[in-house]
Short mmCIF file of C-alpha atoms in Angstrom, two decimals:
data_model
loop_
_atom_site.label_atom_id
_atom_site.label_comp_id
_atom_site.label_asym_id
_atom_site.label_seq_id
_atom_site.Cartn_x
_atom_site.Cartn_y
_atom_site.Cartn_z
CA MET A 174 150.34 66.83 93.90
CA PRO A 175 150.91 70.37 93.21
CA GLN A 176 148.86 72.88 95.10
CA VAL A 177 146.30 74.53 92.85
CA ARG A 178 145.81 78.20 93.54
CA ARG A 179 142.37 79.43 92.91
CA TYR A 180 142.08 82.79 91.52
CA THR A 181 139.59 85.22 93.56
CA GLY A 182 139.99 88.51 91.49
CA PRO A 183 141.54 91.83 92.23
CA ARG A 184 141.69 92.51 96.03
CA LEU A 185 140.85 95.89 96.73
CA SER A 186 143.02 97.55 99.94
CA ARG A 187 141.05 99.32 102.75
CA ARG A 188 142.44 102.72 100.73
CA GLU A 189 140.43 102.11 97.40
CA GLY A 190 137.62 101.25 99.16
CA VAL A 191 137.41 104.49 101.40
CA ALA A 192 138.41 106.64 98.01
CA ALA A 193 135.36 104.73 96.41
CA ILE A 194 133.11 105.89 99.27
CA GLU A 195 134.51 109.49 99.28
CA PHE A 196 133.84 109.68 95.36
CA ALA A 197 130.21 108.23 95.63
CA LEU A 198 129.86 111.26 98.58
CA LEU A 199 131.07 113.75 96.81
CA VAL A 200 129.06 113.07 93.10
CA PRO A 201 125.92 113.97 94.54
CA VAL A 202 127.53 117.60 95.58
CA LEU A 203 129.54 117.82 91.90
CA VAL A 204 126.26 117.44 90.47
CA VAL A 205 124.37 120.10 92.04
CA VAL A 206 127.32 122.59 92.06
CA ILE A 207 127.41 121.96 87.62
CA MET A 208 123.88 122.32 88.19
CA GLY A 209 124.06 125.50 89.42
CA ILE A 210 126.58 126.93 87.65
CA VAL A 211 124.15 125.78 84.42
CA GLU A 212 121.07 126.76 86.15
CA TYR A 213 122.32 130.57 87.03
CA GLY A 214 124.22 130.98 83.26
CA TRP A 215 120.98 130.49 82.10
CA LEU A 216 119.17 132.69 84.45
CA LEU A 217 121.63 135.79 83.52
CA TYR A 218 121.96 134.93 79.98
CA ARG A 219 117.88 135.60 79.97
CA ARG A 220 117.95 138.65 81.86
CA SER A 221 120.78 140.03 79.67
CA GLU A 222 118.20 138.90 76.55
CA ALA A 223 115.55 140.29 78.73
CA THR A 224 117.38 143.72 79.27
CA ARG A 225 118.25 144.16 75.14
CA ALA A 226 114.25 143.84 74.78
CA VAL A 227 113.84 146.42 76.94
CA ARG A 228 116.29 148.42 75.90
CA GLU A 229 115.40 148.34 72.32
CA GLY A 230 111.78 148.95 72.85
CA ILE A 231 112.59 152.22 74.78
CA ARG A 232 115.22 153.32 72.59
CA TYR A 233 112.60 153.22 69.66
CA ALA A 234 109.60 155.15 71.53
CA VAL A 235 111.73 158.01 72.85
CA VAL A 236 112.82 159.00 69.40
CA MET A 237 109.29 159.06 68.11
CA PRO A 238 107.35 162.97 68.35
CA GLN A 239 105.28 162.60 71.20
CA ASN A 240 102.29 163.08 69.03
CA ASN A 241 102.90 160.21 66.72
CA VAL A 242 100.11 157.67 66.18
CA PRO A 243 100.69 155.18 67.63
CA ASP A 244 101.92 157.20 70.73
CA PRO A 245 105.34 156.16 72.04
CA ILE A 246 103.93 154.25 75.25
CA THR A 247 102.55 152.19 72.99
CA LEU A 248 105.41 151.87 70.44
CA ALA A 249 107.73 151.02 73.41
CA GLU A 250 105.20 148.03 74.64
CA SER A 251 105.22 146.54 71.34
CA ARG A 252 108.90 146.94 70.20
CA CYS A 253 109.85 145.04 73.57
CA GLN A 254 107.34 142.54 72.87
CA ASP A 255 108.33 141.91 69.32
CA VAL A 256 111.97 141.07 70.58
CA LEU A 257 110.95 139.14 73.50
CA GLN A 258 109.30 137.06 70.94
CA GLN A 259 112.04 136.55 68.39
CA LEU A 260 114.39 135.54 71.78
CA ASN A 261 111.38 132.65 72.53
CA PHE A 262 110.41 133.80 75.37
CA ASP A 263 106.97 132.60 76.97
CA LEU A 264 105.32 136.10 77.11
CA SER A 265 101.89 134.60 78.66
CA ASP A 266 102.60 135.68 82.21
CA ALA A 267 105.00 138.56 81.20
CA THR A 268 103.81 142.60 82.13
CA ILE A 269 105.12 145.09 80.01
CA GLU A 270 104.33 148.56 80.90
CA ALA A 271 105.48 152.13 79.46
CA THR A 272 105.22 155.19 81.83
CA THR A 273 106.54 158.65 80.62
CA GLN A 274 107.01 161.63 83.05
CA ASP A 275 107.39 165.32 83.25
CA ILE A 276 110.24 166.11 85.16
CA THR A 277 111.07 169.67 84.75
CA GLY A 278 107.66 170.75 85.22
CA ASP A 279 107.64 173.21 82.20
CA VAL A 280 104.77 175.16 80.96
CA ASN A 281 104.11 173.14 77.90
CA GLY A 282 103.58 169.97 79.93
CA VAL A 283 105.71 168.14 77.75
CA LEU A 284 106.86 164.65 78.76
CA ASP A 285 110.16 164.26 79.53
CA THR A 286 111.46 160.82 80.60
CA MET A 287 110.00 157.37 79.38
CA THR A 288 110.12 154.28 81.85
CA LEU A 289 109.67 150.39 80.48
CA THR A 290 109.34 147.70 82.90
CA LEU A 291 109.37 144.04 81.86
CA SER A 292 108.05 141.71 84.72
CA MET A 293 108.17 137.83 84.17
CA PRO A 294 107.82 134.37 86.44
CA TYR A 295 111.88 132.45 85.61
CA ARG A 296 110.92 129.28 85.00
CA PRO A 297 114.14 127.11 85.77
CA ILE A 298 115.96 124.89 83.39
CA THR A 299 116.82 122.28 86.04
CA GLY A 300 113.83 121.56 87.27
CA GLY A 301 114.29 123.45 90.92
CA LEU A 302 117.63 121.36 91.92
CA VAL A 303 119.02 124.41 92.36
CA PRO A 304 117.25 127.55 93.92
CA THR A 305 116.22 130.59 91.82
CA PRO A 306 114.26 133.92 92.16
CA ALA A 307 110.67 133.34 90.81
CA ASN A 308 110.62 136.56 88.96
CA MET A 309 112.60 137.95 86.68
CA SER A 310 112.12 142.13 86.34
CA VAL A 311 113.61 144.88 83.77
CA SER A 312 113.39 148.50 83.97
CA MET A 313 115.07 151.47 82.22
CA SER A 314 114.15 154.73 81.74
CA MET A 315 115.66 157.19 78.86
CA MET A 316 115.15 160.55 78.08
CA MET A 317 112.77 161.71 75.10
CA GLN A 318 114.68 163.00 72.41
CA ASP A 319 111.48 164.85 70.51
CA SER A 320 109.48 167.73 72.29
CA GLU A 321 107.24 168.35 69.49
#
């Protein structure tokens, strides 16, 4: 009677088993690295958009006459807020503050510079898997263009 061999399926060598274990150990590390790339890419993108909004707000205000109604401080803050809303930022916890300063100390008391500061919490998109800063802050100063 002929001997019948039973098929037992593919046999894994020790080498293939080690490769599977190494892969299983490296997958979580690779996921964290990829999530870190995504998270920090998003953080830098949102920071650059916030910088754009601050720059646009301050540039809009420094060319206005200082006796303008509304005043340049209000114009800078409102323009920055408008741009941030267009970029879909959540402004519920954001602080936008503009200040002016007379750095030359001239007799007329003309304001020479304006500083616009934006502070807001950063909300991570990966759910806190990667450590990120809790707050994002952008500040920019420019010379006032019109002294009338």
